XYZ file of C-alpha atoms in Angstrom:
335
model
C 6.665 -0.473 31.054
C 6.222 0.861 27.331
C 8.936 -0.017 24.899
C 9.682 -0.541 21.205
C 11.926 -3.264 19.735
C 12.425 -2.690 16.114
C 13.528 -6.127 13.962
C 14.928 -5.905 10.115
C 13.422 -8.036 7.768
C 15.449 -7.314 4.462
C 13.532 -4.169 3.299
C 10.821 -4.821 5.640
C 10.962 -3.270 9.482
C 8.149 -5.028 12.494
C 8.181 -4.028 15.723
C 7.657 -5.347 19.156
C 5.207 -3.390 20.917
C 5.204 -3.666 24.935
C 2.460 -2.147 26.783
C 2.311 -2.391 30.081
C 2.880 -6.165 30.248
C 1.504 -6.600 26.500
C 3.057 -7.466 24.243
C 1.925 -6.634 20.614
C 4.094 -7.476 17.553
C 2.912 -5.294 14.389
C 3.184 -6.701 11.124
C 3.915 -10.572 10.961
C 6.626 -9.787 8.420
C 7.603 -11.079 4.966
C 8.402 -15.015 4.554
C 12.115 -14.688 2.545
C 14.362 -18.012 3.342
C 15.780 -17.696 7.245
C 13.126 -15.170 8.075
C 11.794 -16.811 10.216
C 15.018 -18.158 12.475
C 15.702 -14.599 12.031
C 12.930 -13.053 13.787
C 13.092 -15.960 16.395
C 16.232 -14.814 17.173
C 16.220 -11.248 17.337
C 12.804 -11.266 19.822
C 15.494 -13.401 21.931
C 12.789 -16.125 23.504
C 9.713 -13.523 23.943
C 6.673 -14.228 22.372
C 3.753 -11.694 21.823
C 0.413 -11.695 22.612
C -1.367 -10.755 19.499
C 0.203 -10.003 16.130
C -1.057 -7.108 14.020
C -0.465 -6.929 10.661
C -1.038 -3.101 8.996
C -2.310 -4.581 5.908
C -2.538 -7.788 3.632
C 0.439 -7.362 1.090
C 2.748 -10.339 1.191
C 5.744 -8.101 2.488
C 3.900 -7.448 5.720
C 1.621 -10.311 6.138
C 3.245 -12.983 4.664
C 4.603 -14.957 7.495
C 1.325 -14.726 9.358
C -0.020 -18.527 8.578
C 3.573 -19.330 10.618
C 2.270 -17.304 13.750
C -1.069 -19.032 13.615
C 0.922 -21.975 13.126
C 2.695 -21.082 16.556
C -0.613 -20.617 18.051
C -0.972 -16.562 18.407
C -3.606 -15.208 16.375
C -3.216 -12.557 13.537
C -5.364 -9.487 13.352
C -6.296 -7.794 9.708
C -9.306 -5.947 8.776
C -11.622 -8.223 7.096
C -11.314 -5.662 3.794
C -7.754 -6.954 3.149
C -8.320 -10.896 4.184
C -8.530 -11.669 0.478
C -4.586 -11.546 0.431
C -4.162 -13.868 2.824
C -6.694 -16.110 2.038
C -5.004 -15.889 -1.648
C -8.310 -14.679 -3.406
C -6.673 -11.514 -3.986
C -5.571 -10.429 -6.588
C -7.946 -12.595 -8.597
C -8.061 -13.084 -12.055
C -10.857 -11.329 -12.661
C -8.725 -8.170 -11.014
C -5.730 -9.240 -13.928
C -7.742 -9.696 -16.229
C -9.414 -5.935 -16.145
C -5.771 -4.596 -15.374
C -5.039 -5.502 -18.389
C -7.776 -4.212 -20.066
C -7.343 -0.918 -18.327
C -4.129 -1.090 -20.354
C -5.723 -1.713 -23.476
C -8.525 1.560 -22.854
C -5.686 3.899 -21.634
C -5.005 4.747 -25.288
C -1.626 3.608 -24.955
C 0.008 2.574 -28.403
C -0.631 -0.962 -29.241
C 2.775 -1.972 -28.728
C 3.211 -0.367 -24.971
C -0.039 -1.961 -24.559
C 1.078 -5.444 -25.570
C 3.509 -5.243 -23.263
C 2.237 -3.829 -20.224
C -0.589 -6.390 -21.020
C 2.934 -9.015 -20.981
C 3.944 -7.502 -17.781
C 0.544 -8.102 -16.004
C 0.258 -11.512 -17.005
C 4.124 -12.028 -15.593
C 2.670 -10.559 -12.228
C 0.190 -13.105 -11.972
C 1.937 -15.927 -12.357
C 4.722 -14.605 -9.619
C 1.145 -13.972 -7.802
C 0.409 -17.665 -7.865
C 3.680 -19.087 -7.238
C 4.203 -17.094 -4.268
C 1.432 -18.989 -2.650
C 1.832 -22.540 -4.253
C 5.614 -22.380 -4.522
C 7.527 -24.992 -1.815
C 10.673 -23.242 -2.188
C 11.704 -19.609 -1.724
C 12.390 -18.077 -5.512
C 16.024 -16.456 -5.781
C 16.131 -12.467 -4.339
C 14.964 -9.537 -7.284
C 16.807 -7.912 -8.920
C 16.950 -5.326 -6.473
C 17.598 -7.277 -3.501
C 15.203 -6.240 -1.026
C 15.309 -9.689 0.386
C 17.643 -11.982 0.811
C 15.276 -14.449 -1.268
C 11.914 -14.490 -3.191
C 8.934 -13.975 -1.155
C 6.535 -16.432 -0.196
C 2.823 -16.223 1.450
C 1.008 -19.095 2.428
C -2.556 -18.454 2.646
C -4.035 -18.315 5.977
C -7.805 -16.604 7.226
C -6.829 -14.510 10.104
C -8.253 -15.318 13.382
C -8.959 -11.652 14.442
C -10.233 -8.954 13.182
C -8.902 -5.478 14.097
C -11.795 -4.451 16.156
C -11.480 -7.913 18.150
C -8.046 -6.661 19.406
C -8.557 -5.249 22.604
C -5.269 -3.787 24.299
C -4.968 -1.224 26.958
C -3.283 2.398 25.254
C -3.458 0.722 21.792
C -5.833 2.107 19.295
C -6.349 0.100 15.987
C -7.193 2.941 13.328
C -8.816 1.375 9.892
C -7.426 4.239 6.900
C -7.927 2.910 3.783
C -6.114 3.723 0.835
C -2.802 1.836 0.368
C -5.098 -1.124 0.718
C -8.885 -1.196 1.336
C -8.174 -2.635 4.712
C -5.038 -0.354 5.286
C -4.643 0.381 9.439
C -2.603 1.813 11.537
C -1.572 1.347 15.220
C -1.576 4.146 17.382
C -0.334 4.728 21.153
C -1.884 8.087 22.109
C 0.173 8.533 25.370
C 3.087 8.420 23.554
C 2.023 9.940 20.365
C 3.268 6.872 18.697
C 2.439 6.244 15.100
C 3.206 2.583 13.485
C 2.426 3.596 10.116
C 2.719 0.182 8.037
C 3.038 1.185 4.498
C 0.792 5.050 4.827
C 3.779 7.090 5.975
C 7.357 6.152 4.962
C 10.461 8.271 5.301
C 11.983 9.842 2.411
C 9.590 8.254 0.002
C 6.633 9.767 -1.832
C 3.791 7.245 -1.923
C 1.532 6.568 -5.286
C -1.231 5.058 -5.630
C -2.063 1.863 -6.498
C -4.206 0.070 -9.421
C -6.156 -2.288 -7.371
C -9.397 -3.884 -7.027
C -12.134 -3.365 -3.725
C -12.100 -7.272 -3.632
C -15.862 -7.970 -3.832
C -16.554 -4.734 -1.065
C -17.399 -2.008 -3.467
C -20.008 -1.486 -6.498
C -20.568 -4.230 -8.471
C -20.030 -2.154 -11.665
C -17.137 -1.156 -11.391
C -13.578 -3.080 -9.883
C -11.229 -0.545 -9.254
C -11.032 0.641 -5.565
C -9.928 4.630 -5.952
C -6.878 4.267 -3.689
C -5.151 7.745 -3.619
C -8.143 9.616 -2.514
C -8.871 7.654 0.595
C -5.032 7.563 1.028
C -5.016 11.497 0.874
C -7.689 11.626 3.180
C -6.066 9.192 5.372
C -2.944 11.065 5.683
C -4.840 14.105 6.752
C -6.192 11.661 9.554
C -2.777 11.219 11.005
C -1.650 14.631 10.428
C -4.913 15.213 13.097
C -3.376 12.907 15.379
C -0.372 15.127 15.811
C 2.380 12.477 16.453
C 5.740 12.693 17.848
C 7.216 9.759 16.773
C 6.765 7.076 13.478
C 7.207 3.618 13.256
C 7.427 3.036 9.499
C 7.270 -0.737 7.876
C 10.450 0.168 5.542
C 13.576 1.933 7.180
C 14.016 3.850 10.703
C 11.804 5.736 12.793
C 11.952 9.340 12.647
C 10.575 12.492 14.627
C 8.926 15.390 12.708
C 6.116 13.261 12.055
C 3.593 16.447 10.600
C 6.043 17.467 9.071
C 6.960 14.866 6.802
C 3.175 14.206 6.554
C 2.784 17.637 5.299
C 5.526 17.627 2.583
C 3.890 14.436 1.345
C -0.115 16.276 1.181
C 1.944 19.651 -0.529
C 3.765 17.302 -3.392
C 0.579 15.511 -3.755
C -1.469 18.753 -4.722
C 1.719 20.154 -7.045
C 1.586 16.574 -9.038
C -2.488 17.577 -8.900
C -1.729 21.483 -9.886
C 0.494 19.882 -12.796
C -2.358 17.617 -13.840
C -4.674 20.541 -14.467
C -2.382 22.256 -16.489
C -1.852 19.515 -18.841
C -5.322 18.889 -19.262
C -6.476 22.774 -19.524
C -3.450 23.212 -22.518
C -4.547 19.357 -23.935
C -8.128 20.617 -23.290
C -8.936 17.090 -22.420
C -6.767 13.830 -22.772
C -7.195 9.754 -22.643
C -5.245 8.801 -19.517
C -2.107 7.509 -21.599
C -1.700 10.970 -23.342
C -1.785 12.944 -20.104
C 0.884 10.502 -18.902
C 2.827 11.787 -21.660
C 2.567 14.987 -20.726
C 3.252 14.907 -17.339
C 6.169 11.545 -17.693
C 7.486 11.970 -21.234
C 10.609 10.050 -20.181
C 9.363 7.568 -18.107
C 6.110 6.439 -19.240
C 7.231 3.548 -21.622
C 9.563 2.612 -18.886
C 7.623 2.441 -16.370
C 4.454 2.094 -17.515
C 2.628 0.849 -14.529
C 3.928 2.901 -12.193
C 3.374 5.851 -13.989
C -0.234 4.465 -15.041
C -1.140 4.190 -11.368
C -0.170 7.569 -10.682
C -1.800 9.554 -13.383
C -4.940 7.448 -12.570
C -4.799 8.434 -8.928
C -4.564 12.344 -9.902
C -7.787 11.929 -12.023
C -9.373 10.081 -9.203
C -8.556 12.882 -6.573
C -9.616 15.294 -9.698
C -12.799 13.516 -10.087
C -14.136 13.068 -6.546
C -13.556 16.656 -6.442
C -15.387 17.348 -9.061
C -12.494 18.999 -11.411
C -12.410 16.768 -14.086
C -15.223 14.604 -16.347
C -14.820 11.860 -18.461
C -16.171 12.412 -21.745
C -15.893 10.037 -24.933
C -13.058 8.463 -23.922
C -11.124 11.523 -22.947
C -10.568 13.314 -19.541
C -11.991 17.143 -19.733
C -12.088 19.788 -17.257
C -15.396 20.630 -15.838
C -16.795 24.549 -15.362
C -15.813 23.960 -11.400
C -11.652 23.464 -12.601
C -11.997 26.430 -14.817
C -13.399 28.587 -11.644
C -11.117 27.049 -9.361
C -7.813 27.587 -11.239
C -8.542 30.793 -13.477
């Protein structure tokens, strides 16, 4: 028997995975006050075999020291065990977020406080895994309370997981060890965070955790999560398991809206740079958010940084004393 049992977690969605007598639960889900008598109760007495968790963010992965605690292991690629083990993010990581700030030619007061803001995420990053009580919910409710994530070091990693019709497929890009789970003969898709309905991913400002050049911190998320998605649209599947809201059919299609808007946001980015004729990342923000930027300043950082990234590894754009510049191959491309 093959089946799907899909359990709400406030925002968060996990899923219980039966193949053919095993039974898989993907994602371990996020630790909010009565999650866990909650998920007890809606798996109704069965226990899985294995728990997979998509990737290390405390939304998906943060009840997994309670499964270990119930004696079933949890699988995570050994790129994304720094969040559970709580070295990630690690001060070194805040510390050169907010430095990024400080470089992005950003006036000094926007700078001050998205320097303010990081330093606000860190210590919500620390008191999610020291606090003993659940915080109250955000303002946006997502949760029924604050998140918590004890640290834990998984027990598997994903290529120790060895189920019958269940491939484990590593795509990095939300996260470094980003996966998703995959049922072939089903054409079954449990996409974790990489495909989400109705929603337009960005990119992230993170760091490679120790796995990438010394030199340099940042991990370049949106390319790999571009690539990724073209991954998945190979797969050609019918049906998608998202970690936030329903499943939904018209899987390549929804993957394909999500690779065009990606190249018009890319399209746009050339523009503003060819008419700026080059531009430190804050100014092309600017250009391309003029409304939002001091708003959301993050947000909108991450996403103009992911554009240059995708710009850069294809050899479009250059940086150049401090500004970004179009290169001779942009000018051929896009004349």
């Amino acid at each position: 028997m093959r089946s799907v049992r899909a359990v709400s977690l406030g925002d968060n969605t996990v899923y219980l995975l039966e193949l053919d007598g095993t039974r898989v639960l993907i994602d371990p889900g996020p630790d909010f006050e009565g999650a866990r008598d909650l998920l007890t109760e809606s798996l109704r007495g069965t226990s899985p075999d294995v728990v997979i968790a998509t990737h290390g963010h405390l939304d998906h992965a943060g009840l997994g020291a309670w499964w270990q605690e119930q004696g079933l292991p949890v699988a995570l690629h050994p790129l994304d065990w720094p969040f559970a083990t709580g070295e990630a993010p690690s001060e070194a990581e805040f510390a050169a977020l907010k430095q990024l700030a400080l470089a992005s030619g950003a006036p000094p007061d926007v700078a001050a406080s998205a320097a303010a803001a990081i330093e606000s995420r860190r210590a919500w990053s620390v008191a999610a895994r020291t606090a003993q009580r659940h915080p109250p919910a955000g303002r946006d409710r997502r949760w029924p309370t604050g998140l918590l994530y004890r640290p834990f070091l998984p027990r598997l990693a994903l290529d120790d997981v060895d189920v019958g019709g269940l491939e484990l497929l590593h795509l990095p890009g939300h996260t470094p060890g980003n996966a998703v789970v995959w049922v072939p003969s089903e054409g079954w898709l449990f996409s974790g965070d990489q495909l989400l309905p109705g929603i337009t991913p960005t990119p992230a400002l993170q760091g490679h955790h120790g796995h990438g050049p010394a030199s340099d911190w940042r991990f370049r998320s949106f390319p790999a999560f571009l690539g990724a998605l073209r991954s998945l649209q190979a797969l050609q599947p019918t049906r998608c398991f998202p970690g936030h809201g329903e499943p939904f059919g018209d899987v390549v299609a929804v993957i394909e809206a999500n690779l065009e808007q990606a190249e018009q946001r890319l399209n746009r980015a050339v523009g503003a740079l060819r008419d700026a004729a080059g531009s430190s990342l804050y100014e092309l923000a600017e250009r391309l958010y003029p409304r939002a930027v001091r708003r959301r300043f993050w947000q909108i950082l991450a996403t103009v940084q992911g554009l240059i990234d995708v710009l850069e590894f294809r050899g479009l754009v250059a940086y150049e004393d401090g500004r970004w510049r179009l290169t001779q191959a942009a000018s051929t491309s896009f004349s």
